[in-house]
mmCIF file of N, CA and C in Angstrom:
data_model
loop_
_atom_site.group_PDB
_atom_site.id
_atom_site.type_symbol
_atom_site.label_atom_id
_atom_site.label_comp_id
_atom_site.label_asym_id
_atom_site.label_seq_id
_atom_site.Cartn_x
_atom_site.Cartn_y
_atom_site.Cartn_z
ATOM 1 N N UNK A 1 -24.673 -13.723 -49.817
ATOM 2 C CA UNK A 1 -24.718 -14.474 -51.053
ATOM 3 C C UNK A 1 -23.877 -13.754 -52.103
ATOM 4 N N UNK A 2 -23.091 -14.458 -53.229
ATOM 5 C CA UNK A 2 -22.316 -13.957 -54.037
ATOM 6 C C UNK A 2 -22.845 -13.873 -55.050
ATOM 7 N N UNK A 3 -22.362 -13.211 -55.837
ATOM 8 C CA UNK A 3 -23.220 -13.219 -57.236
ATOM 9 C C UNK A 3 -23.255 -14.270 -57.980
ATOM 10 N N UNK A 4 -21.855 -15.019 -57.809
ATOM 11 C CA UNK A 4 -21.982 -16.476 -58.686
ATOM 12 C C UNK A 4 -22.743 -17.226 -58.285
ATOM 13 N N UNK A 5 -22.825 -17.483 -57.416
ATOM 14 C CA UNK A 5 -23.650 -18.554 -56.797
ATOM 15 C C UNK A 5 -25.074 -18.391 -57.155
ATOM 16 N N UNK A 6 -25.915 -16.851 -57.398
ATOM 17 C CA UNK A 6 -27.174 -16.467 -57.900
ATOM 18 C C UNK A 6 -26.802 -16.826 -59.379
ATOM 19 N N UNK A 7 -25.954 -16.177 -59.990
ATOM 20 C CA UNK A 7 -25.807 -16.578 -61.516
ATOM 21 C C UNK A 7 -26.342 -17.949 -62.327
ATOM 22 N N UNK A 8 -25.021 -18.678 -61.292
ATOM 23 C CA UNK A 8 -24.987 -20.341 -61.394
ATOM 24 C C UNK A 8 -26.267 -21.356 -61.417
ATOM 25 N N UNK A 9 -27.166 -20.573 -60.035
ATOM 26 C CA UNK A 9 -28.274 -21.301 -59.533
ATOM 27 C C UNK A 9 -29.300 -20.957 -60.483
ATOM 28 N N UNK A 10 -29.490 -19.493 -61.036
ATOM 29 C CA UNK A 10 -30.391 -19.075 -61.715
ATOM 30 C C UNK A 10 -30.391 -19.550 -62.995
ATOM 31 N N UNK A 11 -28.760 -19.989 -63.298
ATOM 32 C CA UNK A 11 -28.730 -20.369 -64.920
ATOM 33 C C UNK A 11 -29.246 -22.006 -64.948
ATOM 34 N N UNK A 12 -29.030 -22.840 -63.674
ATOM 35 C CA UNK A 12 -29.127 -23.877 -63.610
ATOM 36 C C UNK A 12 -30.903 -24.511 -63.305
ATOM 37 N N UNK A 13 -31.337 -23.410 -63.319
ATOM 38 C CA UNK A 13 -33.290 -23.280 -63.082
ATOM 39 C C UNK A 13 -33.477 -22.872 -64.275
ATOM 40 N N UNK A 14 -33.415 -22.066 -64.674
ATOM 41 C CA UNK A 14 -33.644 -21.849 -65.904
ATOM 42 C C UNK A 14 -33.624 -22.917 -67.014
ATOM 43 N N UNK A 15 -32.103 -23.504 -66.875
ATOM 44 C CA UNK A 15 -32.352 -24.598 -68.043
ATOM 45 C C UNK A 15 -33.102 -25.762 -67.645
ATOM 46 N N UNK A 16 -33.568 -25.715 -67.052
ATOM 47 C CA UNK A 16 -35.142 -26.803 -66.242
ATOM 48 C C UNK A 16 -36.400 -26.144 -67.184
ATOM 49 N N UNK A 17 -36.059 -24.750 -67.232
ATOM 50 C CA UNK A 17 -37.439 -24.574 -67.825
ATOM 51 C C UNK A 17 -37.314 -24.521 -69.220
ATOM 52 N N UNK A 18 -36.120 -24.283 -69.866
ATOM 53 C CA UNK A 18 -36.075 -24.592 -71.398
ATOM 54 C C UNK A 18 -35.736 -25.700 -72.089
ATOM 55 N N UNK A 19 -35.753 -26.772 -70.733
ATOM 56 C CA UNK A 19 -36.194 -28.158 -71.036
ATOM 57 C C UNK A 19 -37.144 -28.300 -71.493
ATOM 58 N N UNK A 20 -38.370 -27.467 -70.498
ATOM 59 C CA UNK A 20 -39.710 -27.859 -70.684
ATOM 60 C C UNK A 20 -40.501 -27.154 -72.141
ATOM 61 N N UNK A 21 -39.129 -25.962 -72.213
ATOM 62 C CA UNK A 21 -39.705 -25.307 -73.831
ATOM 63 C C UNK A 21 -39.598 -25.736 -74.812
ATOM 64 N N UNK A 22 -38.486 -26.824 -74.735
ATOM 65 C CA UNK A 22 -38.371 -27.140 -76.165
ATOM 66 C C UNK A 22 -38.276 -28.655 -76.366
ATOM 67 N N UNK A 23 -38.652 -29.397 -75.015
ATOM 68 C CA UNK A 23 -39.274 -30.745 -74.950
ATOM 69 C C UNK A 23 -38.447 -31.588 -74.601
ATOM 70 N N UNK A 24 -36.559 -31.314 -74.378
ATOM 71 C CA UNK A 24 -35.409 -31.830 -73.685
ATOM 72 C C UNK A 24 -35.607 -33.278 -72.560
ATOM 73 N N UNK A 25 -35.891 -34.055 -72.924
ATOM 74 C CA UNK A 25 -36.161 -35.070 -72.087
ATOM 75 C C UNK A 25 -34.353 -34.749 -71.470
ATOM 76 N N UNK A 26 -33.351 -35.244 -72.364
ATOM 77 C CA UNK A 26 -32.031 -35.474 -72.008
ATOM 78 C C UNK A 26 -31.651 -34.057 -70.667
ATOM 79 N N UNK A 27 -32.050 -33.406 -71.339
ATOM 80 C CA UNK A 27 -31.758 -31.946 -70.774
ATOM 81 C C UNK A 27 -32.625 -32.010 -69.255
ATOM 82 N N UNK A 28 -33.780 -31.906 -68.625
ATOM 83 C CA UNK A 28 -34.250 -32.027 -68.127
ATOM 84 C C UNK A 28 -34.157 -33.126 -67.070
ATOM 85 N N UNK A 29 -33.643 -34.546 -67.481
ATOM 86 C CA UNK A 29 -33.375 -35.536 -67.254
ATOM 87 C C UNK A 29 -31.662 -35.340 -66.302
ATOM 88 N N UNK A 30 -30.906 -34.904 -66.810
ATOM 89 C CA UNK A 30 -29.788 -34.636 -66.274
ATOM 90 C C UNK A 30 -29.899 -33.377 -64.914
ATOM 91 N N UNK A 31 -30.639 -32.439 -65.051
ATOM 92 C CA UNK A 31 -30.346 -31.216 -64.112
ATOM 93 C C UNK A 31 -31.385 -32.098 -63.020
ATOM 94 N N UNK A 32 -32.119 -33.084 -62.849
ATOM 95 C CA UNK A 32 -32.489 -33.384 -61.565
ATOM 96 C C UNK A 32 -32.099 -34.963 -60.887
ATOM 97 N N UNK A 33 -31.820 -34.769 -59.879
ATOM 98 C CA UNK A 33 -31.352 -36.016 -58.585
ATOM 99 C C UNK A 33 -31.749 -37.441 -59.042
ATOM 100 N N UNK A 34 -31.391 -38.459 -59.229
ATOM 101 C CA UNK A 34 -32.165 -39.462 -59.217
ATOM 102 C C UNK A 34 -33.429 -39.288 -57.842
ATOM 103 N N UNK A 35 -33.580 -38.934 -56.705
ATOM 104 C CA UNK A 35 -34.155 -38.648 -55.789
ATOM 105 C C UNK A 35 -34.951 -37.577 -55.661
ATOM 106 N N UNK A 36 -34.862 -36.846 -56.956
ATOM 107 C CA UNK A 36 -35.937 -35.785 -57.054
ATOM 108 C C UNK A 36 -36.741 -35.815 -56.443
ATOM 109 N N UNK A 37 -37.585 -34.792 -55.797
ATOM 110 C CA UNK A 37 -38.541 -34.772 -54.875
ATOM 111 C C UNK A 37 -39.849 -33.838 -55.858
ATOM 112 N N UNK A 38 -41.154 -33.480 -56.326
ATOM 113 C CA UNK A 38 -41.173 -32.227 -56.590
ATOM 114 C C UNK A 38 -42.346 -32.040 -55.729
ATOM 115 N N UNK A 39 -43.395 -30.936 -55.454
ATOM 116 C CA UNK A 39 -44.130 -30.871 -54.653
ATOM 117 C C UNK A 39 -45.252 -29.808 -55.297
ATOM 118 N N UNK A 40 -46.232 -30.336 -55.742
ATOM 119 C CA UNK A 40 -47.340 -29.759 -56.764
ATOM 120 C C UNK A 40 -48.446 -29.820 -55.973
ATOM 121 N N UNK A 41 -49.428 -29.060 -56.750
ATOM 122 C CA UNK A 41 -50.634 -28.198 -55.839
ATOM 123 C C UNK A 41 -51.833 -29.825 -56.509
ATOM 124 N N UNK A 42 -51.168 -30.797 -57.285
ATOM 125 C CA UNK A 42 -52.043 -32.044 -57.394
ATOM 126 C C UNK A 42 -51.034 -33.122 -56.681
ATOM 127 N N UNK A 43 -50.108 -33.169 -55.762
ATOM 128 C CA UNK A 43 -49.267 -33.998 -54.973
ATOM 129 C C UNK A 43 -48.146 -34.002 -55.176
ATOM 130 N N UNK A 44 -47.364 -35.712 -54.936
ATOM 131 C CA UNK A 44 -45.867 -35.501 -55.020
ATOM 132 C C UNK A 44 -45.821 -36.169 -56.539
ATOM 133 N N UNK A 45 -44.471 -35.540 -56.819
ATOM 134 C CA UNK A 45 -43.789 -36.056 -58.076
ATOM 135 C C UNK A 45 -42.187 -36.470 -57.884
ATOM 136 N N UNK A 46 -41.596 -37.486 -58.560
ATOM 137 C CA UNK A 46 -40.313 -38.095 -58.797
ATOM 138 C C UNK A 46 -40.358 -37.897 -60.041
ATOM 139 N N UNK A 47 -38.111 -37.904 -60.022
ATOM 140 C CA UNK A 47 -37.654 -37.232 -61.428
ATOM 141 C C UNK A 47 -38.836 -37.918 -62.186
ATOM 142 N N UNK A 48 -38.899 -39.381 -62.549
ATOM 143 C CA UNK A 48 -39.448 -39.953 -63.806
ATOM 144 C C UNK A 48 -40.954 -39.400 -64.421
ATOM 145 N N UNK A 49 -41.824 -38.752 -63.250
ATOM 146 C CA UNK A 49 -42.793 -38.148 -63.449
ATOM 147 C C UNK A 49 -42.229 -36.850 -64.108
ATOM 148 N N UNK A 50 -41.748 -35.790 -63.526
ATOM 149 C CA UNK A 50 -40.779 -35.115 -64.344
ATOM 150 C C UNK A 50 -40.868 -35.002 -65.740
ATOM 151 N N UNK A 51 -39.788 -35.874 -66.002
ATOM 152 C CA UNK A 51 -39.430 -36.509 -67.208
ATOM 153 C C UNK A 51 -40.168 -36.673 -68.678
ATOM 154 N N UNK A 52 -41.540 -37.582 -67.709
ATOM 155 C CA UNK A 52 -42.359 -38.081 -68.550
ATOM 156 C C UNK A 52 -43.459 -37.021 -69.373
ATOM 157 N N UNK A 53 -43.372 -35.866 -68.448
ATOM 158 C CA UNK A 53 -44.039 -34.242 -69.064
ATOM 159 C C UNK A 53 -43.815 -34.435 -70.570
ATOM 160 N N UNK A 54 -42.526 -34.497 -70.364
ATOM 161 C CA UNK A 54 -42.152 -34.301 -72.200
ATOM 162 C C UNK A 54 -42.110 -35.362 -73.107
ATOM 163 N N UNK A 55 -42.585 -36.618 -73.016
ATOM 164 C CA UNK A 55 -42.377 -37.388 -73.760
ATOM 165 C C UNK A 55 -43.281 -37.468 -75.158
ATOM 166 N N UNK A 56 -44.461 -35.912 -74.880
ATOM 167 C CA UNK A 56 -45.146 -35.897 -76.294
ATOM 168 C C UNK A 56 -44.351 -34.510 -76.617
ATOM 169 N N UNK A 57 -42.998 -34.025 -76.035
ATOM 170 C CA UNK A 57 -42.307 -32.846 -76.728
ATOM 171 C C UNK A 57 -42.881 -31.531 -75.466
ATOM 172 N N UNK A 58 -42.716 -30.365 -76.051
ATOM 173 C CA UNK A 58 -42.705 -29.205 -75.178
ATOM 174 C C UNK A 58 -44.059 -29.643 -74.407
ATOM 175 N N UNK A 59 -43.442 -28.977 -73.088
ATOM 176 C CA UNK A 59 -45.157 -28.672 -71.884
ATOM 177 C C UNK A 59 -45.107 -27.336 -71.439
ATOM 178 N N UNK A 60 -44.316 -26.370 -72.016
ATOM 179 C CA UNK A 60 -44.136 -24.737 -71.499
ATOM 180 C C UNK A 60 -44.150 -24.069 -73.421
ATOM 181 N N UNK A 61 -44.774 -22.840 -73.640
ATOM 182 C CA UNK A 61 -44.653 -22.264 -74.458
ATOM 183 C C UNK A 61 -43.371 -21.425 -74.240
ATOM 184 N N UNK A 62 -43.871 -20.406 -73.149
ATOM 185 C CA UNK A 62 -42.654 -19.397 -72.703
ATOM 186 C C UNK A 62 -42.709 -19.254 -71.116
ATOM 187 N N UNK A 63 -41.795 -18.469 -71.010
ATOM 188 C CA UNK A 63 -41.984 -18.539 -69.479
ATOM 189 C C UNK A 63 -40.937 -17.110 -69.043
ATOM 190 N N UNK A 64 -41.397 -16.337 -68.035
ATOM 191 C CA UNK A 64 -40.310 -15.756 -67.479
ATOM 192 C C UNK A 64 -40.715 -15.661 -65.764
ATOM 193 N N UNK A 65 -39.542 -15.525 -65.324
ATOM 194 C CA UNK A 65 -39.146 -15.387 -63.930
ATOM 195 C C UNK A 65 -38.764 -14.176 -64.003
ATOM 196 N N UNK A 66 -38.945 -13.869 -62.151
ATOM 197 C CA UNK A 66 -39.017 -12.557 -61.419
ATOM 198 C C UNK A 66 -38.523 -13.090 -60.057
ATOM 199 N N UNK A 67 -38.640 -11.641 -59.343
ATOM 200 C CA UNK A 67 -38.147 -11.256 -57.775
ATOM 201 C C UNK A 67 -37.407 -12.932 -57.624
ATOM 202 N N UNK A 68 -36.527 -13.162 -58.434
ATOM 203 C CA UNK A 68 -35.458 -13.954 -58.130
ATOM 204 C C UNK A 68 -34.465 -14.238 -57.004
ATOM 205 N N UNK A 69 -34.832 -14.732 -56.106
ATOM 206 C CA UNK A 69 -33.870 -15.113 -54.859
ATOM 207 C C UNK A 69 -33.161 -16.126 -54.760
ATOM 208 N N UNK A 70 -31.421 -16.375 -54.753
ATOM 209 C CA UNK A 70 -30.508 -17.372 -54.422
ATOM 210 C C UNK A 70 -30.767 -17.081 -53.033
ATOM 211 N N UNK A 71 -30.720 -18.434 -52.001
ATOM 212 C CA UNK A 71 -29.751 -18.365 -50.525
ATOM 213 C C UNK A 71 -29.139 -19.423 -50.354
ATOM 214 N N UNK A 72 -27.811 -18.903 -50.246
ATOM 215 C CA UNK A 72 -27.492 -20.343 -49.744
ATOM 216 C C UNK A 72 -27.629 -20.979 -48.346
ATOM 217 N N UNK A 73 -27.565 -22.389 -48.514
ATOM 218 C CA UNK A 73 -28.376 -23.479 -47.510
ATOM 219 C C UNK A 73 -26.906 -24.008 -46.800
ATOM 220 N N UNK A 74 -25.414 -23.951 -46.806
ATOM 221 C CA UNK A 74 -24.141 -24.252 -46.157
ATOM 222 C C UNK A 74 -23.991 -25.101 -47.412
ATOM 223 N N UNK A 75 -22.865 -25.954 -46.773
ATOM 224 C CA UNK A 75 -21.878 -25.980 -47.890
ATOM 225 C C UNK A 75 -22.437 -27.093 -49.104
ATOM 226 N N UNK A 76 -22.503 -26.851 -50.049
ATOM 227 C CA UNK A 76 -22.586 -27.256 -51.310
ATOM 228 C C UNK A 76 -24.673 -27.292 -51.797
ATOM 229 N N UNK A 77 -24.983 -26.207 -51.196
ATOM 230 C CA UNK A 77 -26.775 -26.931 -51.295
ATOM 231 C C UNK A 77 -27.237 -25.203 -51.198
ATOM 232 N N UNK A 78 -28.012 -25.050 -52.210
ATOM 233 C CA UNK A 78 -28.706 -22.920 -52.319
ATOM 234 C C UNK A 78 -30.282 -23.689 -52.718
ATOM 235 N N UNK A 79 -30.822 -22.765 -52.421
ATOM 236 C CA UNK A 79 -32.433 -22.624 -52.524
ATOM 237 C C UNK A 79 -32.813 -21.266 -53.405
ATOM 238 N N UNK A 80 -33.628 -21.641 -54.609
ATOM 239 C CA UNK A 80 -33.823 -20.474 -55.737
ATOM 240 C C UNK A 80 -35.487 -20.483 -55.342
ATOM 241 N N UNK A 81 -35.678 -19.282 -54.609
ATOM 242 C CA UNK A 81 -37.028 -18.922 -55.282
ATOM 243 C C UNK A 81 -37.689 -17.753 -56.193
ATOM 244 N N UNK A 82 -38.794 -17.996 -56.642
ATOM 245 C CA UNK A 82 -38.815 -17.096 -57.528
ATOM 246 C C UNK A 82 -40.092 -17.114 -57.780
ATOM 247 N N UNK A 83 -40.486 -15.984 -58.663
ATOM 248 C CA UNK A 83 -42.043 -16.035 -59.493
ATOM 249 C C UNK A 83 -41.900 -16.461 -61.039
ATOM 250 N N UNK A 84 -42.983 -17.322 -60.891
ATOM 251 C CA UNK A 84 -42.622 -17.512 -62.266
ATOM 252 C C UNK A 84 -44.441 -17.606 -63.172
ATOM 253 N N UNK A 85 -43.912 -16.702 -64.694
ATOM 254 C CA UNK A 85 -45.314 -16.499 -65.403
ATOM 255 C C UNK A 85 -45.211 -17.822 -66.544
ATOM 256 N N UNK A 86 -46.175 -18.234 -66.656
ATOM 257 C CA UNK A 86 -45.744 -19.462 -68.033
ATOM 258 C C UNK A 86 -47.075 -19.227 -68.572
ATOM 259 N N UNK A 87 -47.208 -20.043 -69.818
ATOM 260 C CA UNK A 87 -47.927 -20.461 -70.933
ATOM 261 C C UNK A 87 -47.795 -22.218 -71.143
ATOM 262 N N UNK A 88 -48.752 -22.429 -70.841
ATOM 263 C CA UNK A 88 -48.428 -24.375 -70.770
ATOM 264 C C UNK A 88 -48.849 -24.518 -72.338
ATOM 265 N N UNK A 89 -48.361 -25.513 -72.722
ATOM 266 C CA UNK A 89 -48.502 -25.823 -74.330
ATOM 267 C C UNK A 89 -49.997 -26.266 -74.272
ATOM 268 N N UNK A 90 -50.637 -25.650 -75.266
ATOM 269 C CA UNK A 90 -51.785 -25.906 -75.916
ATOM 270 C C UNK A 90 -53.171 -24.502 -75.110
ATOM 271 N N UNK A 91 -52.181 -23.753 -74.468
ATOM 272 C CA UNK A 91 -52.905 -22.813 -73.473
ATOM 273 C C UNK A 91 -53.049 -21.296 -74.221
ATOM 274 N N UNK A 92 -53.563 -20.369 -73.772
ATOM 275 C CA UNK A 92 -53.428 -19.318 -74.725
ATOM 276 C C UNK A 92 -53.111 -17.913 -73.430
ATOM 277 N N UNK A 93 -53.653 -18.472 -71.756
ATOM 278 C CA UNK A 93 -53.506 -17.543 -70.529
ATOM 279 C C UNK A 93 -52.206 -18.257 -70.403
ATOM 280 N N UNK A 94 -51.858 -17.074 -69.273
ATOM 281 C CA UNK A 94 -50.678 -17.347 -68.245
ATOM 282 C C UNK A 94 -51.227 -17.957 -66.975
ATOM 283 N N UNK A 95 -50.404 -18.374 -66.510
ATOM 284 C CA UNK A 95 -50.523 -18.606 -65.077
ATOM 285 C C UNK A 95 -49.228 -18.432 -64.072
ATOM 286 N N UNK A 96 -49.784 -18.326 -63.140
ATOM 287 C CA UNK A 96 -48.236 -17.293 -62.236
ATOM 288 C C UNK A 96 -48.198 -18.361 -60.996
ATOM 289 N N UNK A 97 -47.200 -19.281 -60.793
ATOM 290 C CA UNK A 97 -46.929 -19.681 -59.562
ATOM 291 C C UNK A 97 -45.080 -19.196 -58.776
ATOM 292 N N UNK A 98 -45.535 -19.549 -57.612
ATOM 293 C CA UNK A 98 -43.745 -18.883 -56.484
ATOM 294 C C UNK A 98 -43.556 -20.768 -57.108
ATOM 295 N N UNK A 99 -42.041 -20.198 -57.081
ATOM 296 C CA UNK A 99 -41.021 -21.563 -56.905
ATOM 297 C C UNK A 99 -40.183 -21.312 -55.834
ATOM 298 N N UNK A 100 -40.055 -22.770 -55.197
ATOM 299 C CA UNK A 100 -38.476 -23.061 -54.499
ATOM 300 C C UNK A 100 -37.994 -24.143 -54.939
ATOM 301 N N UNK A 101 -37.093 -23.891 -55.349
ATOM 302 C CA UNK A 101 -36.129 -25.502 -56.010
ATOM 303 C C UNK A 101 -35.015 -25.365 -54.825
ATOM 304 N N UNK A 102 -34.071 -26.771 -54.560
ATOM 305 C CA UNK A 102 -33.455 -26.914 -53.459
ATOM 306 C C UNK A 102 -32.378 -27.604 -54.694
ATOM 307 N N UNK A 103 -30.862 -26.923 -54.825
ATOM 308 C CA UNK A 103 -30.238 -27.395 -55.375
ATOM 309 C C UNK A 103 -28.487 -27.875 -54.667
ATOM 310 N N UNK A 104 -28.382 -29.347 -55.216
ATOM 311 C CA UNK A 104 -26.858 -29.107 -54.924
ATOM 312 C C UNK A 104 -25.951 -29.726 -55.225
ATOM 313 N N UNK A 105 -24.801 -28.943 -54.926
ATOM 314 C CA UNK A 105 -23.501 -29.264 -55.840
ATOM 315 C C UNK A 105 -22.925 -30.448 -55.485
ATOM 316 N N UNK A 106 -22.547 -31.167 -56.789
ATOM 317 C CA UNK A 106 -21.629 -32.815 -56.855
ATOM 318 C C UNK A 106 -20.541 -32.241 -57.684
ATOM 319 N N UNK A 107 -19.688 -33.814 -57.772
ATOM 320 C CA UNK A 107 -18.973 -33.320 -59.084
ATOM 321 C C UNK A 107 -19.432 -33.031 -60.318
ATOM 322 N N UNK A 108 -20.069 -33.450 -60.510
ATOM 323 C CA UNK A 108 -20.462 -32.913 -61.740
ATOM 324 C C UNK A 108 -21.037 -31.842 -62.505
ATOM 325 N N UNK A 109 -21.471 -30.887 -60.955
ATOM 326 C CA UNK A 109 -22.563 -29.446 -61.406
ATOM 327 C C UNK A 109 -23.178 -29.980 -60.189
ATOM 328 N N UNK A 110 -24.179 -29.069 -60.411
ATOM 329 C CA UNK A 110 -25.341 -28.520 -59.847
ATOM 330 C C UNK A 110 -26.465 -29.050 -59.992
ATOM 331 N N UNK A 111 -27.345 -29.986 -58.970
ATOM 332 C CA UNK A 111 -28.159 -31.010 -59.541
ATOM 333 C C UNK A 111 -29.729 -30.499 -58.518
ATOM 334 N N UNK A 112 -30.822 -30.548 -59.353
ATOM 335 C CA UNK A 112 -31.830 -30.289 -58.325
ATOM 336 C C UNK A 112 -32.386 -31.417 -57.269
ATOM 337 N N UNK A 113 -32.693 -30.945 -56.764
ATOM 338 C CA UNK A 113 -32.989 -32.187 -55.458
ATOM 339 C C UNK A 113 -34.378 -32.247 -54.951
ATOM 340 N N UNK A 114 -34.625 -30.613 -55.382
ATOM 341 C CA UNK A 114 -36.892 -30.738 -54.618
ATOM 342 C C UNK A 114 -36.855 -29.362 -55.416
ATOM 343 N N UNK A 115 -38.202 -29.383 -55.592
ATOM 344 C CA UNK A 115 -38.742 -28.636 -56.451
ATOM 345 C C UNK A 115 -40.394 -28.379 -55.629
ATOM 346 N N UNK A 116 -41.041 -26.972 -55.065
ATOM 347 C CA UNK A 116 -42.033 -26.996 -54.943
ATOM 348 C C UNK A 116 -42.569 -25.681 -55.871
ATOM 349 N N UNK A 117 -43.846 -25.825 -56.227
ATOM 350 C CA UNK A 117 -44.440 -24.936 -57.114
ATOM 351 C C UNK A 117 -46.203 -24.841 -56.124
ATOM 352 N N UNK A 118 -45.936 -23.111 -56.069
ATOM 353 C CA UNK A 118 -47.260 -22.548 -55.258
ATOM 354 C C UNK A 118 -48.373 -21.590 -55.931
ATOM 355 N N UNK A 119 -49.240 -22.324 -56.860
ATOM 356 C CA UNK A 119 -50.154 -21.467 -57.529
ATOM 357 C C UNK A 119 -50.811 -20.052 -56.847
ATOM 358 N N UNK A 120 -50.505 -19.059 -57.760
ATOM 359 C CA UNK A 120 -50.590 -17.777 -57.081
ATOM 360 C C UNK A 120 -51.906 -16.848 -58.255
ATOM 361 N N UNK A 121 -52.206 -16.195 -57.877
ATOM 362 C CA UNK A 121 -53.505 -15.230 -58.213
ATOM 363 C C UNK A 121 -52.519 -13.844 -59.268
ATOM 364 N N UNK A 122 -52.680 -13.187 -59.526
ATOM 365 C CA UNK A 122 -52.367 -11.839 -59.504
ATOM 366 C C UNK A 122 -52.502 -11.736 -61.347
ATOM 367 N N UNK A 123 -51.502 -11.036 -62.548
ATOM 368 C CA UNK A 123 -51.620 -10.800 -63.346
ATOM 369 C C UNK A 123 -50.387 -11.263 -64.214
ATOM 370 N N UNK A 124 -49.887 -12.026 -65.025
ATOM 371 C CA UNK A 124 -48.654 -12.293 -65.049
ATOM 372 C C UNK A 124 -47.724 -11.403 -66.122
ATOM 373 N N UNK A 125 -46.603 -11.622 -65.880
ATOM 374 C CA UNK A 125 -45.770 -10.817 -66.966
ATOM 375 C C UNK A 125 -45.840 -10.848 -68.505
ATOM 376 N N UNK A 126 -45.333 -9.894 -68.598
ATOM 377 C CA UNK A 126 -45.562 -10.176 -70.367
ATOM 378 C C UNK A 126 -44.301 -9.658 -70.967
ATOM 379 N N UNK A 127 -43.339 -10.079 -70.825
ATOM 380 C CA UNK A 127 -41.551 -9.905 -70.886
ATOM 381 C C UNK A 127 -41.369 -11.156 -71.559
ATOM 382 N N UNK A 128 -41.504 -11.786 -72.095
ATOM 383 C CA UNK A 128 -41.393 -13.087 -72.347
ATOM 384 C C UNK A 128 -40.137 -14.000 -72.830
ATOM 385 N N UNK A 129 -39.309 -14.694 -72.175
ATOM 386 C CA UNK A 129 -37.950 -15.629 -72.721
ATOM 387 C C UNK A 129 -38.156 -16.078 -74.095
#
């Protein structure tokens, strides 16, 4: 794996989650597939479910990611997983789930395609974006 390709993928997850910080329907709306897939510990979700998180504004206070992994999947498609600590709006704990997002390249950028999130136990960071 190259570094751009971690850069790229990491910068392109990321702004998924400072969609969710600062309530970006547009923003949020663009970085995923019409075919979005996502895969939550309460079932499946499509982009429009997605989407609709924010339509009363932010659903993340802060958030940071860890043990950050790009791989790429062949040609034009990488898989980001990662840990990630958040603060959901109106919350005052963290909560720590693993991500894998499945992303890939069109003309236009870098578009997500599935998204799973795995609620995890432990203590979360306090580094905060």
């Amino acid at each position: 794996m190259t570094e751009p390709l971690h850069d790229t993928v990491l910068a392109c997850e990321s702004g998924v989650w400072e969609a969710l910080v600062s309530g970006d329907i547009a923003a949020d709306s663009a970085a995923l597939a019409e075919d979005f897939l996502g895969i939550y510990p309460d079932g499946f979700s499509g982009k429009s479910d997605h989407i609709a998180q924010l339509t009363a504004g932010p659903s993340v206070q802060r958030y940071l990611l860890s043990d950050v992994r790009v791989l790429p999947l062949g040609a034009g498609h990488a898989a980001i997983v990662y840990c990630a600590d958040f603060v959901g709006l109106g919350k005052t704990e963290a909560s720590r789930m693993y991500v894998t997002s499945i992303w890939r390249h069109e003309a236009a950028g870098w578009i997500n395609i599935l998204s799973q999130d795995t609620p995890a136990g432990g203590v979360p960071g306090t580094d905060w974006v």
